[in-house]
mmCIF file of C-alpha atoms in Angstrom:
data_model
loop_
_atom_site.group_PDB
_atom_site.id
_atom_site.type_symbol
_atom_site.label_atom_id
_atom_site.label_comp_id
_atom_site.label_asym_id
_atom_site.label_seq_id
_atom_site.Cartn_x
_atom_site.Cartn_y
_atom_site.Cartn_z
ATOM 1 C CA MET V 178 -6.870 -10.746 -18.138
ATOM 2 C CA PRO V 179 -5.869 -12.571 -20.514
ATOM 3 C CA ILE V 180 -3.433 -12.583 -23.317
ATOM 4 C CA GLU V 181 -2.741 -13.594 -26.351
ATOM 5 C CA THR V 182 0.875 -14.668 -26.094
ATOM 6 C CA GLY V 183 2.858 -16.726 -23.813
ATOM 7 C CA TYR V 184 3.453 -13.856 -21.622
ATOM 8 C CA ILE V 185 3.177 -10.078 -21.236
ATOM 9 C CA LYS V 186 5.889 -7.266 -20.231
ATOM 10 C CA LEU V 187 4.056 -5.758 -17.436
ATOM 11 C CA ASP V 188 3.918 -2.068 -18.586
ATOM 12 C CA SER V 189 2.286 -3.148 -20.940
ATOM 13 C CA PHE V 190 0.210 -5.057 -18.853
ATOM 14 C CA LEU V 191 -0.885 -1.485 -17.201
ATOM 15 C CA LYS V 192 -1.731 0.152 -20.606
ATOM 16 C CA MET V 193 -3.713 -3.383 -21.091
ATOM 17 C CA ILE V 194 -5.888 -2.866 -18.590
ATOM 18 C CA ASN V 195 -6.434 1.530 -18.888
ATOM 19 C CA ALA V 196 -4.978 1.517 -14.877
ATOM 20 C CA VAL V 197 -2.710 4.738 -16.835
ATOM 21 C CA GLY V 198 -2.584 6.371 -19.451
ATOM 22 C CA SER V 199 0.362 6.548 -20.616
ATOM 23 C CA GLY V 200 3.816 4.125 -21.261
ATOM 24 C CA GLY V 201 5.855 7.080 -19.469
ATOM 25 C CA GLU V 202 2.817 7.254 -16.993
ATOM 26 C CA ALA V 203 3.564 3.191 -16.613
ATOM 27 C CA LYS V 204 7.651 3.744 -16.300
ATOM 28 C CA LEU V 205 6.773 5.963 -13.101
ATOM 29 C CA VAL V 206 4.349 3.649 -11.267
ATOM 30 C CA ILE V 207 6.396 0.825 -11.545
ATOM 31 C CA SER V 208 9.824 2.450 -10.662
ATOM 32 C CA GLU V 209 8.222 4.060 -7.926
ATOM 33 C CA GLY V 210 7.347 0.487 -6.783
ATOM 34 C CA TYR V 211 3.735 1.028 -6.812
ATOM 35 C CA VAL V 212 2.987 -2.394 -8.559
ATOM 36 C CA LEU V 213 3.001 -5.440 -7.106
ATOM 37 C CA VAL V 214 3.392 -8.550 -9.195
ATOM 38 C CA ASN V 215 2.429 -11.596 -6.872
ATOM 39 C CA GLY V 216 3.156 -9.925 -3.637
ATOM 40 C CA SER V 217 5.954 -8.455 -4.382
ATOM 41 C CA ALA V 218 7.015 -4.877 -5.570
ATOM 42 C CA GLU V 219 8.478 -4.954 -9.128
ATOM 43 C CA ILE V 220 10.334 -2.089 -10.123
ATOM 44 C CA ARG V 221 10.806 -3.573 -13.758
ATOM 45 C CA ARG V 222 9.469 -2.393 -16.307
ATOM 46 C CA GLY V 223 9.959 -5.537 -19.300
ATOM 47 C CA ARG V 224 9.302 -7.699 -16.138
ATOM 48 C CA LYS V 225 7.621 -10.658 -17.974
ATOM 49 C CA LEU V 226 4.131 -11.653 -16.240
ATOM 50 C CA TYR V 227 2.996 -14.891 -17.922
ATOM 51 C CA PRO V 228 -0.423 -16.450 -17.006
ATOM 52 C CA GLY V 229 -1.461 -16.982 -13.046
ATOM 53 C CA ASP V 230 0.894 -14.369 -12.219
ATOM 54 C CA ARG V 231 -1.598 -11.410 -10.151
ATOM 55 C CA VAL V 232 -0.769 -7.933 -10.693
ATOM 56 C CA ARG V 233 -2.204 -5.594 -7.442
ATOM 57 C CA PHE V 234 -2.528 -1.596 -7.934
ATOM 58 C CA GLN V 235 -4.081 1.337 -6.554
ATOM 59 C CA ALA V 236 -6.202 -0.994 -4.246
ATOM 60 C CA SER V 237 -6.802 -3.679 -8.202
ATOM 61 C CA GLU V 238 -5.910 -7.168 -8.187
ATOM 62 C CA TYR V 239 -5.457 -8.538 -12.252
ATOM 63 C CA GLU V 240 -4.433 -12.076 -13.218
ATOM 64 C CA VAL V 241 -2.907 -12.785 -16.079
ATOM 65 C CA LYS V 242 -4.881 -15.358 -18.154
ATOM 66 C CA ALA V 243 -3.847 -17.592 -21.215
ATOM 67 C CA ALA V 244 -7.090 -16.375 -24.357
#
């Protein structure tokens, strides 16, 4: 998924790809450890994602790309 800036926060990324419907839902799934970043569970919703990072959620995997 391409981003326009140098990075994007994990919760914003989940909303951008329509994996969650709201910021509250993003906060919940991240804090429960359901989201993997580069193969490791990530519980920080403010985690900065950069081009090349890979996010896995609900059996789908997404790669962060520069626009």
